[in-house]
Coordinates of C-alpha atoms and ligand atoms in Angstrom, one line a residue:
M23 CA 0.0 -0.1 0.0
K24 CA 0.8 3.4 -0.6
S25 CA 2.1 5.7 2.6
L26 CA 0.3 8.1 3.2
A27 CA 1.2 11.8 3.1
D28 CA 4.8 13.0 4.7
G29 CA 3.0 15.4 6.9
M30 CA 1.5 13.0 8.6
N31 CA 4.8 11.8 10.1
R32 CA 5.3 15.2 11.8
I33 CA 2.0 15.9 13.4
L34 CA 1.6 14.6 17.3
S35 CA -1.4 14.0 19.6
E36 CA -1.6 16.4 22.7
G37 CA -0.4 15.2 25.9
A38 CA -4.1 15.3 27.8
L39 CA -5.3 13.1 25.0
T40 CA -2.1 10.6 26.4
V41 CA -2.7 10.8 29.9
L42 CA -6.6 10.5 29.7
R43 CA -5.6 7.1 28.1
K44 CA -3.7 5.8 30.7
T45 CA -5.7 7.2 33.7
K46 CA -8.6 4.8 31.5
I47 CA -6.8 1.7 32.1
L48 CA -5.7 2.4 35.9
E49 CA -10.0 3.3 36.9
D50 CA -11.1 0.2 34.9
K51 CA -8.5 -2.0 36.7
G52 CA -10.3 -0.2 39.8
Q53 CA -7.7 2.8 41.5
S54 CA -9.8 5.7 42.0
I55 CA -8.2 8.9 40.4
L56 CA -8.2 12.2 40.8
H57 CA -8.4 14.5 37.5
F58 CA -5.9 17.5 37.3
E59 CA -5.1 16.7 33.2
I60 CA -8.0 18.2 31.3
G61 CA -8.5 21.9 30.8
Q62 CA -12.1 22.3 30.2
P63 CA -14.6 23.9 32.8
D64 CA -16.4 21.3 34.8
F65 CA -19.7 23.3 34.9
P66 CA -22.6 22.8 33.3
T67 CA -23.3 24.7 29.7
P68 CA -25.6 27.6 30.9
D69 CA -29.2 27.0 30.9
H70 CA -30.4 29.9 28.8
V71 CA -27.7 29.0 26.4
K72 CA -28.4 25.0 26.5
K73 CA -32.5 26.3 25.7
A74 CA -31.3 28.6 22.6
G75 CA -29.7 25.8 21.0
I76 CA -32.8 23.5 21.8
Q77 CA -35.0 26.0 20.4
G78 CA -32.6 27.1 17.1
I79 CA -33.4 22.6 16.6
E80 CA -37.1 23.4 17.0
D81 CA -37.1 26.1 15.1
N82 CA -35.3 24.2 12.0
Y83 CA -31.9 26.0 12.0
T84 CA -30.7 23.2 10.7
R85 CA -29.6 23.8 7.7
Y86 CA -26.5 25.4 5.3
T87 CA -25.4 28.9 6.5
V88 CA -23.5 31.1 4.9
T89 CA -19.4 30.3 5.9
E90 CA -19.2 33.6 7.9
G91 CA -22.1 32.9 9.9
I92 CA -25.9 34.4 10.6
P93 CA -25.9 38.2 10.2
E94 CA -26.9 38.0 13.3
F95 CA -24.0 35.8 15.1
V96 CA -21.3 38.0 13.5
Q97 CA -23.0 41.3 14.8
T98 CA -22.8 39.6 18.1
I99 CA -19.0 39.4 17.2
Q100 CA -18.7 42.6 16.4
K101 CA -20.4 44.0 19.1
E102 CA -18.3 41.0 22.0
V103 CA -15.3 42.8 20.3
E104 CA -16.1 46.6 20.9
I105 CA -16.9 46.1 24.2
T106 CA -14.0 44.1 25.3
R107 CA -11.3 45.0 22.6
G108 CA -12.3 48.8 22.2
Y109 CA -12.6 48.4 18.5
T110 CA -15.4 47.4 15.8
P111 CA -14.3 45.6 13.0
D112 CA -16.1 45.4 9.5
L113 CA -18.7 42.3 9.7
N114 CA -16.1 41.1 6.8
Q115 CA -13.4 40.8 8.9
I116 CA -15.3 38.3 11.1
L117 CA -15.8 34.4 10.4
S118 CA -17.4 31.4 12.8
L119 CA -14.8 28.7 13.3
P120 CA -16.2 25.3 15.3
G121 CA -14.5 25.8 18.4
G122 CA -11.6 27.9 18.6
K123 CA -8.6 25.8 17.9
P124 CA -9.2 25.1 13.9
G125 CA -8.4 29.0 13.7
I126 CA -5.0 27.9 14.5
Y127 CA -4.8 25.5 11.7
L128 CA -6.6 27.8 9.1
T129 CA -4.6 31.2 10.0
M130 CA -0.9 28.6 9.7
I131 CA -2.0 27.3 6.4
S132 CA -3.2 30.4 5.0
I133 CA -0.2 32.6 5.9
V134 CA 3.2 30.4 6.2
N135 CA 4.5 28.2 3.4
P136 CA 7.0 25.7 4.1
G137 CA 10.2 26.8 5.1
E138 CA 9.1 30.3 6.4
E139 CA 9.0 30.6 10.7
I140 CA 6.4 30.2 12.8
I141 CA 7.5 31.9 16.4
F142 CA 5.5 30.5 19.7
P143 CA 6.0 30.1 23.4
D144 CA 7.5 27.2 25.0
P145 CA 5.6 26.1 27.0
G146 CA 2.7 26.2 24.6
F147 CA -0.4 25.1 23.1
P148 CA 0.6 21.8 22.1
T149 CA -1.5 22.9 18.7
Y150 CA 1.5 25.6 17.5
G151 CA 4.1 23.5 17.4
S152 CA 2.4 20.2 15.9
L153 CA 1.3 22.2 13.3
S154 CA 3.9 24.0 12.3
R155 CA 5.9 20.6 11.8
Y156 CA 2.7 19.0 9.8
I157 CA 2.7 22.3 7.7
G158 CA 6.8 22.0 7.0
A159 CA 7.6 25.5 8.7
K160 CA 10.2 26.2 11.0
S161 CA 9.2 26.4 14.6
I162 CA 10.9 29.2 16.4
P163 CA 9.9 28.4 19.7
I164 CA 10.7 31.3 22.9
K165 CA 11.3 30.1 26.0
L166 CA 9.2 31.5 28.7
K167 CA 11.2 32.3 32.0
E168 CA 10.4 31.5 35.8
E169 CA 11.8 35.5 36.8
N170 CA 9.8 36.8 33.6
Q171 CA 6.6 35.4 35.8
F172 CA 6.2 33.1 32.4
R173 CA 5.3 36.1 30.2
L174 CA 6.7 36.0 26.6
D175 CA 9.3 38.3 26.6
P176 CA 9.1 40.7 23.4
V177 CA 13.0 40.9 24.0
D178 CA 13.5 37.3 23.2
I179 CA 11.2 37.4 20.5
A180 CA 13.1 40.5 18.8
E181 CA 16.2 38.2 19.1
N182 CA 14.6 35.1 17.2
I183 CA 13.2 37.1 14.9
S184 CA 14.2 37.4 11.2
E185 CA 13.5 37.8 7.5
R186 CA 11.7 34.6 7.3
T187 CA 9.4 35.3 10.4
K188 CA 5.6 34.9 9.0
L189 CA 3.5 34.4 11.4
I190 CA 3.9 35.1 15.7
I191 CA 1.5 33.1 18.0
L192 CA 0.5 34.9 21.1
N193 CA -1.4 33.1 23.9
S194 CA -2.3 35.9 27.1
P195 CA -3.7 34.1 29.2
Q196 CA -1.8 31.4 28.6
N197 CA -1.9 27.7 28.7
P198 CA -0.3 26.2 30.3
T199 CA 1.5 28.7 33.0
G200 CA -1.7 30.9 33.3
S201 CA 0.7 34.2 33.2
V202 CA -0.8 37.6 31.2
M203 CA 1.3 40.0 29.0
T204 CA 1.0 43.5 29.6
K205 CA 0.0 45.8 27.6
A206 CA 3.3 47.4 27.2
E207 CA 4.8 43.9 26.0
L208 CA 1.8 43.3 23.7
E209 CA 2.4 46.6 22.5
H210 CA 6.2 46.0 21.8
V211 CA 5.6 42.2 20.4
A212 CA 3.0 44.8 17.4
E213 CA 5.9 46.8 17.2
I214 CA 8.1 44.2 16.1
A215 CA 5.7 42.8 13.8
E216 CA 5.5 45.4 12.0
E217 CA 9.5 45.9 11.2
Y218 CA 9.5 42.2 10.2
D219 CA 6.4 42.9 8.4
C220 CA 4.7 39.7 9.8
F221 CA 1.4 38.6 10.9
I222 CA 0.2 37.8 15.0
L223 CA -2.1 35.6 16.0
S224 CA -3.6 36.1 19.3
D225 CA -5.2 33.1 20.6
E226 CA -6.8 34.7 23.7
I227 CA -9.2 31.9 24.4
Y228 CA -9.1 32.8 28.1
S229 CA -9.3 36.0 28.0
K230 CA -12.6 36.2 30.3
I231 CA -10.7 34.2 32.7
L232 CA -8.5 36.8 34.5
Y233 CA -8.0 37.4 38.7
D234 CA -7.0 41.0 39.3
V235 CA -5.5 42.0 35.8
D236 CA -6.5 43.7 32.9
F237 CA -6.7 42.3 29.5
F238 CA -5.3 43.9 26.3
S239 CA -5.6 42.4 23.0
V240 CA -2.5 43.3 20.9
T241 CA -5.0 42.8 17.9
S242 CA -6.7 46.4 19.3
V243 CA -3.0 47.7 17.8
D244 CA -4.3 47.7 14.3
E245 CA -7.6 46.5 14.9
A246 CA -6.9 43.7 13.3
S247 CA -7.2 45.2 10.1
E248 CA -3.5 44.9 8.8
R249 CA -1.0 41.9 10.3
S250 CA -3.2 40.9 13.7
I251 CA -6.1 38.1 14.1
L252 CA -8.0 37.2 17.2
L253 CA -8.6 34.0 18.1
D254 CA -11.4 33.9 20.6
G255 CA -14.4 31.2 21.2
F256 CA -16.9 30.1 23.6
S257 CA -15.4 26.8 25.4
K258 CA -13.6 28.5 28.8
S259 CA -15.6 31.3 28.9
H260 CA -19.2 29.7 28.6
S261 CA -18.8 26.3 29.1
M262 CA -18.9 24.9 26.0
T263 CA -16.3 22.5 24.6
G264 CA -18.3 20.5 23.3
W265 CA -20.3 22.5 20.9
R266 CA -17.7 23.7 19.2
L267 CA -18.1 27.6 18.3
G268 CA -15.3 30.2 17.7
Y269 CA -14.5 33.4 15.7
L270 CA -11.7 34.4 14.1
V271 CA -11.1 38.2 13.9
G272 CA -8.9 39.7 11.2
P273 CA -7.7 41.6 8.2
E274 CA -10.1 40.9 5.5
S275 CA -8.3 39.8 2.6
L276 CA -7.4 37.3 4.7
I277 CA -10.4 36.6 6.2
Q278 CA -11.9 36.5 2.9
K279 CA -9.2 33.9 1.9
I280 CA -9.7 31.6 4.9
S281 CA -13.6 31.5 4.3
T282 CA -13.7 30.4 1.0
L283 CA -11.1 27.6 2.3
I284 CA -13.9 26.4 4.7
V285 CA -16.2 26.9 1.8
N286 CA -14.0 23.5 0.4
A287 CA -13.5 22.0 3.8
F288 CA -17.1 22.2 6.1
T289 CA -19.3 25.2 4.9
C290 CA -20.2 26.6 7.8
I291 CA -21.1 25.8 12.1
P292 CA -24.4 24.3 12.5
E293 CA -27.1 27.0 12.7
F294 CA -28.8 26.4 16.4
I295 CA -24.7 26.3 17.5
Q296 CA -24.6 30.1 16.6
R297 CA -27.7 31.2 17.7
A298 CA -26.8 29.2 21.1
G299 CA -23.7 31.7 21.3
I300 CA -25.6 34.5 20.5
A301 CA -27.5 33.5 23.9
A302 CA -24.2 32.9 25.4
L303 CA -23.2 36.7 24.2
T304 CA -25.8 38.6 24.8
G305 CA -27.8 37.2 27.9
P306 CA -26.8 37.1 31.1
M307 CA -23.7 36.6 32.6
N308 CA -23.7 35.2 35.8
H309 CA -23.0 32.0 35.2
L310 CA -19.4 33.6 34.6
E311 CA -19.2 35.2 37.7
L312 CA -20.2 32.2 39.9
M313 CA -17.4 30.1 37.6
M314 CA -14.9 33.0 37.7
N315 CA -16.2 32.9 41.9
A316 CA -14.9 29.5 41.9
F317 CA -11.8 29.6 39.8
R318 CA -10.3 32.0 42.1
E319 CA -11.0 29.8 45.4
R320 CA -9.7 26.7 43.6
R321 CA -6.5 28.7 42.4
E322 CA -5.8 29.9 46.0
V323 CA -6.3 26.3 47.5
L324 CA -4.6 24.1 45.1
V325 CA -1.3 27.1 44.6
N326 CA -0.9 27.2 48.4
G327 CA -0.7 23.6 49.1
L328 CA 1.7 22.7 46.3
N329 CA 3.8 25.8 47.9
E330 CA 3.5 23.9 51.3
I331 CA 5.3 20.9 49.9
P332 CA 9.0 20.6 50.2
S333 CA 10.6 21.1 46.9
V334 CA 7.6 22.0 44.6
T335 CA 7.4 26.0 43.9
C336 CA 4.4 27.4 42.3
Q337 CA 3.4 30.9 41.3
M338 CA 0.0 32.7 41.4
P339 CA -1.0 32.3 38.1
E340 CA -2.8 35.9 36.6
G341 CA -5.9 33.9 34.2
A342 CA -6.4 30.6 32.7
F343 CA -7.4 27.9 35.3
Y344 CA -3.8 26.3 35.4
A345 CA -1.1 26.1 38.0
W346 CA 2.1 25.5 37.1
P347 CA 4.7 24.1 39.5
N348 CA 8.5 24.4 39.7
I349 CA 9.5 20.8 40.3
T350 CA 12.8 20.7 39.9
G351 CA 14.1 20.6 43.5
T352 CA 12.3 17.0 43.8
G353 CA 14.8 16.1 41.0
L354 CA 13.2 13.5 39.1
S355 CA 12.4 15.0 35.5
S356 CA 8.8 16.4 34.4
E357 CA 7.5 13.1 32.9
E358 CA 8.7 11.0 36.0
L359 CA 6.9 12.9 38.5
A360 CA 3.5 12.9 36.6
H361 CA 4.2 9.5 36.1
Y362 CA 4.9 8.5 39.9
L363 CA 2.1 10.9 40.8
L364 CA -0.1 8.5 38.8
H365 CA 0.8 5.5 39.6
E366 CA 1.6 6.5 43.4
A367 CA -1.3 8.3 44.5
G368 CA -3.5 8.4 41.7
I369 CA -3.1 12.1 40.6
A370 CA -3.5 12.4 37.0
C371 CA -1.9 16.0 35.8
L372 CA 0.6 16.7 32.8
P373 CA 4.1 16.8 32.4
G374 CA 5.6 20.7 31.7
T375 CA 7.1 18.4 28.5
A376 CA 3.4 18.0 27.1
F377 CA 3.8 21.9 26.4
G378 CA 7.4 21.7 24.8
P379 CA 10.6 21.5 26.1
G380 CA 10.6 24.8 27.9
G381 CA 8.1 22.7 30.1
E382 CA 11.2 20.6 31.8
G383 CA 10.9 20.9 34.9
Y384 CA 7.0 21.9 35.4
L385 CA 3.8 19.9 35.6
R386 CA 0.3 21.4 34.6
F387 CA -2.5 20.7 37.3
S388 CA -6.0 22.2 35.5
Y389 CA -8.2 23.5 38.3
A390 CA -11.2 23.0 36.4
T391 CA -11.8 21.0 39.0
S392 CA -13.5 20.7 42.5
I393 CA -12.7 22.4 45.5
D394 CA -12.9 18.8 46.8
T395 CA -10.7 17.0 44.9
I396 CA -7.9 19.7 44.8
S397 CA -8.0 19.3 48.9
K398 CA -7.9 15.8 48.7
A399 CA -5.0 15.8 46.3
I400 CA -2.7 17.7 47.9
P401 CA -2.0 15.7 50.7
L402 CA -1.6 12.5 48.1
V403 CA 1.0 14.7 46.0
R404 CA 2.7 16.0 49.5
Q405 CA 3.0 12.8 50.9
A406 CA 4.3 10.9 47.6
I407 CA 6.6 13.6 47.4
E408 CA 8.2 13.4 50.8
R409 CA 8.1 9.3 49.5
L410 CA 10.7 10.2 47.1
Ligands
PLP509 C1 -4.8 27.5 24.2 C2 -5.2 27.3 23.7 N1 -5.6 27.7 22.3 C3 -7.2 26.9 21.9 C4 -7.9 26.2 22.5 C5 -8.8 24.8 22.0 O1 -10.4 26.1 22.3 P1 -11.7 25.0 21.0 O2 -12.0 24.3 22.5 O3 -12.3 26.3 21.7 O4 -11.0 24.2 20.1 C6 -7.0 25.7 23.8 C7 -7.8 24.5 24.9 O5 -7.6 23.8 26.0 C8 -6.5 26.2 24.6 O6 -5.7 25.8 25.6

């Protein structure tokens, strides 16, 4: 049989999915596991959003729509960007997507040719590096430093960028470290991108999950009209991971080309899902407040608990719902410690290296789980590490 396309040998899966598979095997054998590996809110989709989706089906909004999304959806995104990012994109700068993730893939293949460079954070969302390899681009991972609270340092970008760089990917608030870049840092990156004439993809999927820090979108510098592209969605902020709904806002010429690509690939997002999305953004927001109150409390309990474990230190994340403890003091690698905690303490978390080589020396704990689970886990992690 003939071989598959070469790119298929370069693409990788996600660490979280690998750990999920391992925990399933242990759970099937009767071991109880406390889960910290999953990056999705443990809250149900808000009722009014569910109702809008169900109503959409009952009203027969079950046919193809235009690719960019029904006018009401696109207008809702326009308003959302105006409120949250302070500029009003044209309607033809907006594109609906099945979740945020496809926006990464579609943007990359629309901008970057094989051999051209993509800059992205390391550690970072695994998809950036995996897709960069897949499309034959040259990956330029930029190490996030603990002394900079894991914020991507524009100076490091300036030192690594070249004429071959086509795309810079930013992610603030960040997965896996929970860092949030400052306005000054983001403006500096925008200047660098302009100097080198490259695009910025700003993955803002955690834009609503922030603790006591201001949010700034790098896309407000050029209003997503020239070189910056905004990616956001409903998965994290509205507990809608399984609905698959997100959007891109970017330069019109790029968005129109991506739209043509979508016509060829999957046509459109189901209309009843777009209608649920409209309800999420225009309806009551108390679910977000409740979720944030819970995340805030869990963050404190988890991070303080981790800091009390000898040979572990953990900074307080400013956004998203991940703790990123430094475990170098244990003497084990990230992979070894994650494996040890799973098998010896029944704690499923991710090795930092699941997010790139820059994650060595760290673990990622998602606190999108109950306070009860966190309280049970802390002594188990502590005892397991003390036994090393
Ligand atoms: C940084 C980042 N971007 C994008 C996504 C994907 O979001 P979605 O589920 O909407 O595709 C995730 C999900 O974990 C993420 O952490």
